[in-house]
Amino acid sequence: SQKIEQNSEALNIQEGKTATLTCNYTNYSPAYLQWYRQDPGRGPVFLLLIRENEKEKRKERLKVTFDTTLKQSLFHITASQPADSATYLCALKRVSGTYKYIFGTGTRLKVLA
Amino acid sequence: SAVISQKPSRDICQRGTSLTIQCQVDSQVTMMFWYRQQPGQSLTLIATANQGSEATYESGFVIDKFPISRPNLTFSTLTVSNMSPEDSSIYLCSVETGGISSGYTFGSGTRLTVV
């Protein structure tokens, strides 16, 4: 069955370091992959989208990679700050026949001052 | 991107009753999506609401349990009917604006507790 896996354990890192979060998927060939940030009691907020033919996408301190061979996306936050502490979700969509995204369970990131 | 006003933000309801959740978008959108997020779980799509037509429900969700209205291009409601404690969850509405590269905008969610 189709599956999206994100590390369910919280990730704690020191301020200033690079946080790297992983999104793995199986039995799925996504055309688009998105990353969202979700704070407690709030809805997810869109961060970045990467297409299957793109290896890497950057936005300010954020970088996303997409390896369709490994079936994996990595999400990096450089020079992390305590304000980056949140849960980060990945979501996948196939290209045809659907507008629907399938979401992972998210990884909670805590940046320690 | 769009701004969504969702209410109520939270509610505690008795089993067997119904709750209607409202989402108002500050721009016209074709499709609105309703999700459920149970504790420790991923977002699960309940249904897609198009203006002027019946909502399309995902596997495991039925109209009798989750009736949806979409009276115009800026507003939608989701009703959780005949509630049981298993319905306790966060419910979110979402829209896609600005094209595929803009992602989805979500409401702030409704935290429902059924007792």
Tab-separated table of C-alpha atoms in Angstrom:
chain	number	residue	atom	x	y	z
A	1	SER	CA	0.000	0.000	0.000
A	2	GLN	CA	1.056	3.605	-0.460
A	3	LYS	CA	2.881	4.978	2.486
A	4	ILE	CA	4.558	8.206	3.547
A	5	GLU	CA	6.969	8.058	6.452
A	6	GLN	CA	8.343	10.883	8.500
A	7	ASN	CA	10.342	10.371	11.653
A	8	SER	CA	7.768	10.339	14.422
A	9	GLU	CA	10.372	11.064	17.064
A	10	ALA	CA	11.035	14.688	17.825
A	11	LEU	CA	14.254	16.206	16.528
A	12	ASN	CA	16.152	18.430	18.961
A	13	ILE	CA	18.998	20.568	17.683
A	14	GLN	CA	21.030	23.483	18.921
A	15	GLU	CA	20.367	26.970	17.675
A	16	GLY	CA	22.526	27.851	14.692
A	17	LYS	CA	22.818	24.276	13.440
A	18	THR	CA	21.190	22.851	10.320
A	19	ALA	CA	18.059	20.786	10.883
A	20	THR	CA	17.428	17.979	8.400
A	21	LEU	CA	14.056	16.277	8.222
A	22	THR	CA	13.254	13.230	6.116
A	23	CYS	CA	10.199	12.194	4.118
A	24	ASN	CA	10.231	8.687	2.639
A	25	TYR	CA	7.510	7.186	0.510
A	26	THR	CA	6.720	3.776	-0.936
A	27	ASN	CA	4.479	2.504	-3.715
A	28	TYR	CA	3.970	6.002	-4.939
A	29	SER	CA	5.287	8.069	-7.838
A	30	PRO	CA	4.571	11.669	-6.892
A	31	ALA	CA	4.779	14.472	-9.387
A	32	TYR	CA	4.788	17.129	-6.666
A	33	LEU	CA	5.986	17.185	-3.110
A	34	GLN	CA	5.197	19.918	-0.610
A	35	TRP	CA	6.451	20.815	2.833
A	36	TYR	CA	4.319	22.512	5.462
A	37	ARG	CA	4.911	23.904	8.925
A	38	GLN	CA	2.301	23.386	11.635
A	39	ASP	CA	2.305	25.087	15.009
A	40	PRO	CA	0.200	23.765	17.930
A	41	GLY	CA	-3.445	24.728	17.564
A	42	ARG	CA	-2.937	26.065	14.041
A	43	GLY	CA	-3.472	24.822	10.521
A	44	PRO	CA	-0.477	23.863	8.346
A	45	VAL	CA	1.322	26.670	6.517
A	46	PHE	CA	2.760	26.025	3.070
A	47	LEU	CA	6.540	26.389	2.785
A	48	LEU	CA	7.856	24.900	-0.446
A	49	LEU	CA	6.852	22.786	-3.426
A	50	ILE	CA	9.262	20.711	-5.504
A	51	ARG	CA	8.473	18.926	-8.749
A	52	GLU	CA	9.646	15.445	-9.684
A	53	ASN	CA	12.038	16.832	-12.299
A	54	GLU	CA	13.667	19.189	-9.787
A	55	LYS	CA	16.494	18.000	-7.593
A	56	GLU	CA	16.565	20.933	-5.212
A	57	LYS	CA	14.582	24.017	-4.266
A	58	ARG	CA	15.605	26.848	-1.948
A	59	LYS	CA	13.791	29.623	-0.137
A	60	GLU	CA	15.744	31.804	2.260
A	61	ARG	CA	17.059	29.423	4.976
A	62	LEU	CA	15.063	26.476	3.652
A	63	LYS	CA	16.229	23.849	1.195
A	64	VAL	CA	14.328	20.849	-0.129
A	65	THR	CA	15.737	17.965	-2.143
A	66	PHE	CA	13.754	15.344	-4.013
A	67	ASP	CA	15.282	12.010	-4.998
A	68	THR	CA	12.776	9.940	-6.956
A	69	THR	CA	15.195	7.016	-7.123
A	70	LEU	CA	15.553	6.810	-3.351
A	71	LYS	CA	11.894	7.865	-2.959
A	72	GLN	CA	12.942	10.453	-0.460
A	73	SER	CA	12.782	14.174	0.198
A	74	LEU	CA	15.031	15.996	2.629
A	75	PHE	CA	14.056	19.292	4.216
A	76	HIS	CA	16.842	21.461	5.603
A	77	ILE	CA	16.664	24.549	7.789
A	78	THR	CA	20.027	26.277	7.998
A	79	ALA	CA	21.066	28.568	10.877
A	80	SER	CA	18.100	27.270	12.846
A	81	GLN	CA	16.397	29.465	15.428
A	82	PRO	CA	14.090	28.672	18.352
A	83	ALA	CA	11.270	30.236	16.292
A	84	ASP	CA	11.692	27.374	13.808
A	85	SER	CA	10.380	24.944	16.441
A	86	ALA	CA	7.227	23.375	15.002
A	87	THR	CA	5.954	20.211	13.321
A	88	TYR	CA	6.900	19.857	9.663
A	89	LEU	CA	4.705	17.857	7.282
A	90	CYS	CA	5.431	16.552	3.821
A	91	ALA	CA	2.667	15.948	1.285
A	92	LEU	CA	2.657	14.197	-2.096
A	93	LYS	CA	0.494	14.399	-5.182
A	94	ARG	CA	0.435	12.322	-8.317
A	95	VAL	CA	0.278	14.173	-11.575
A	96	SER	CA	-2.834	12.851	-13.178
A	97	GLY	CA	-6.374	12.201	-12.207
A	98	THR	CA	-6.220	13.791	-8.789
A	99	TYR	CA	-5.831	17.109	-7.099
A	100	LYS	CA	-5.414	15.407	-3.740
A	101	TYR	CA	-2.369	15.504	-1.560
A	102	ILE	CA	-1.444	12.701	0.821
A	103	PHE	CA	0.162	13.926	4.024
A	104	GLY	CA	2.795	12.400	6.261
A	105	THR	CA	2.366	12.424	10.040
A	106	GLY	CA	5.005	15.084	10.488
A	107	THR	CA	8.195	15.473	12.469
A	108	ARG	CA	8.370	17.752	15.488
A	109	LEU	CA	11.438	19.967	15.508
A	110	LYS	CA	12.691	21.727	18.620
A	111	VAL	CA	15.516	24.223	18.319
A	112	LEU	CA	17.262	24.759	21.625
A	113	ALA	CA	18.606	28.183	22.518
B	1	SER	CA	-2.538	33.718	-0.766
B	2	ALA	CA	-6.064	33.371	0.574
B	3	VAL	CA	-7.101	33.968	4.158
B	4	ILE	CA	-9.538	31.507	5.727
B	5	SER	CA	-11.682	32.191	8.764
B	6	GLN	CA	-12.760	28.964	10.420
B	7	LYS	CA	-15.085	28.633	13.369
B	8	PRO	CA	-15.625	27.494	15.987
B	9	SER	CA	-12.002	27.088	17.008
B	10	ARG	CA	-12.960	24.446	19.533
B	11	ASP	CA	-16.002	22.813	21.033
B	12	ILE	CA	-16.968	20.133	23.512
B	13	CYS	CA	-20.096	18.252	22.456
B	14	GLN	CA	-22.310	15.553	23.844
B	15	ARG	CA	-22.425	12.256	22.008
B	16	GLY	CA	-25.359	11.937	19.643
B	17	THR	CA	-25.432	15.631	18.802
B	18	SER	CA	-24.174	17.413	15.675
B	19	LEU	CA	-21.714	20.258	15.136
B	20	THR	CA	-21.441	22.481	12.092
B	21	ILE	CA	-18.067	23.981	11.234
B	22	GLN	CA	-17.853	27.021	8.992
B	23	CYS	CA	-15.110	28.253	6.688
B	24	GLN	CA	-15.110	31.652	5.030
B	25	VAL	CA	-12.477	32.478	2.397
B	26	ASP	CA	-11.549	36.053	1.479
B	27	SER	CA	-11.503	35.229	-2.239
B	28	GLN	CA	-13.483	33.068	-4.636
B	29	VAL	CA	-12.206	29.522	-4.973
B	30	THR	CA	-13.447	26.606	-7.013
B	31	MET	CA	-12.675	23.775	-4.620
B	32	MET	CA	-12.608	23.649	-0.855
B	33	PHE	CA	-11.231	20.662	0.992
B	34	TRP	CA	-12.147	19.293	4.406
B	35	TYR	CA	-9.575	17.354	6.427
B	36	ARG	CA	-9.482	15.538	9.731
B	37	GLN	CA	-6.349	15.353	11.877
B	38	GLN	CA	-6.508	12.900	14.731
B	39	PRO	CA	-3.885	13.048	17.502
B	40	GLY	CA	-0.547	11.822	16.230
B	41	GLN	CA	-1.991	11.135	12.796
B	42	SER	CA	-1.588	12.723	9.413
B	43	LEU	CA	-4.180	14.921	7.768
B	44	THR	CA	-6.868	12.767	6.153
B	45	LEU	CA	-9.028	14.184	3.387
B	46	ILE	CA	-12.728	13.839	4.173
B	47	ALA	CA	-14.253	15.399	1.073
B	48	THR	CA	-13.915	18.002	-1.646
B	49	ALA	CA	-16.616	20.637	-1.975
B	50	ASN	CA	-17.334	22.310	-5.309
B	51	GLN	CA	-19.798	25.127	-5.544
B	52	GLY	CA	-23.021	24.069	-7.198
B	53	SER	CA	-22.502	20.326	-6.990
B	54	GLU	CA	-22.489	17.542	-4.462
B	55	ALA	CA	-19.346	17.087	-2.429
B	56	THR	CA	-17.024	14.227	-3.339
B	57	TYR	CA	-16.250	11.996	-0.359
B	58	GLU	CA	-13.152	9.913	0.221
B	59	SER	CA	-13.229	6.255	1.095
B	60	GLY	CA	-14.419	5.770	4.648
B	61	PHE	CA	-16.416	9.001	4.806
B	62	VAL	CA	-20.107	9.283	3.961
B	63	ILE	CA	-22.485	12.139	3.385
B	64	ASP	CA	-24.895	11.107	6.138
B	65	LYS	CA	-22.136	11.421	8.714
B	66	PHE	CA	-20.363	14.474	7.266
B	67	PRO	CA	-22.830	16.543	5.226
B	68	ILE	CA	-21.203	19.470	3.452
B	69	SER	CA	-22.698	22.638	2.056
B	70	ARG	CA	-21.081	24.951	-0.493
B	71	PRO	CA	-23.594	27.720	-1.191
B	72	ASN	CA	-21.129	30.057	-2.920
B	73	LEU	CA	-17.489	30.393	-3.967
B	74	THR	CA	-16.292	31.778	-0.630
B	75	PHE	CA	-18.056	29.668	1.983
B	76	SER	CA	-18.507	26.066	3.067
B	77	THR	CA	-19.738	24.146	6.088
B	78	LEU	CA	-18.979	20.671	7.365
B	79	THR	CA	-21.353	19.022	9.816
B	80	VAL	CA	-20.246	16.180	12.037
B	81	SER	CA	-23.474	14.285	12.731
B	82	ASN	CA	-24.539	11.944	15.502
B	83	MET	CA	-21.174	12.339	17.158
B	84	SER	CA	-19.339	9.708	19.150
B	85	PRO	CA	-16.047	9.996	21.069
B	86	GLU	CA	-14.268	8.561	18.003
B	87	ASP	CA	-15.095	11.786	16.178
B	88	SER	CA	-12.905	13.764	18.577
B	89	SER	CA	-10.334	15.319	16.309
B	90	ILE	CA	-9.183	18.507	14.647
B	91	TYR	CA	-11.124	19.419	11.524
B	92	LEU	CA	-9.572	21.734	8.940
B	93	CYS	CA	-10.720	23.343	5.732
B	94	SER	CA	-8.315	24.155	2.944
B	95	VAL	CA	-8.176	25.837	-0.447
B	96	GLU	CA	-5.670	26.064	-3.262
B	97	THR	CA	-5.049	29.566	-4.528
B	98	GLY	CA	-2.371	31.097	-6.674
B	99	GLY	CA	-1.769	27.965	-8.686
B	100	ILE	CA	0.050	24.786	-7.907
B	101	SER	CA	3.267	26.455	-6.774
B	102	SER	CA	1.467	28.319	-4.012
B	103	GLY	CA	0.414	25.254	-2.091
B	104	TYR	CA	-2.700	25.018	-0.007
B	105	THR	CA	-3.988	27.472	2.569
B	106	PHE	CA	-5.555	25.989	5.678
B	107	GLY	CA	-7.962	27.335	8.221
B	108	SER	CA	-6.822	27.386	11.822
B	109	GLY	CA	-8.822	24.259	12.583
B	110	THR	CA	-11.664	23.223	14.865
B	111	ARG	CA	-10.709	21.102	17.862
B	112	LEU	CA	-13.683	18.886	18.603
B	113	THR	CA	-14.040	16.858	21.775
B	114	VAL	CA	-17.014	14.506	22.089
B	115	VAL	CA	-17.935	13.391	25.591
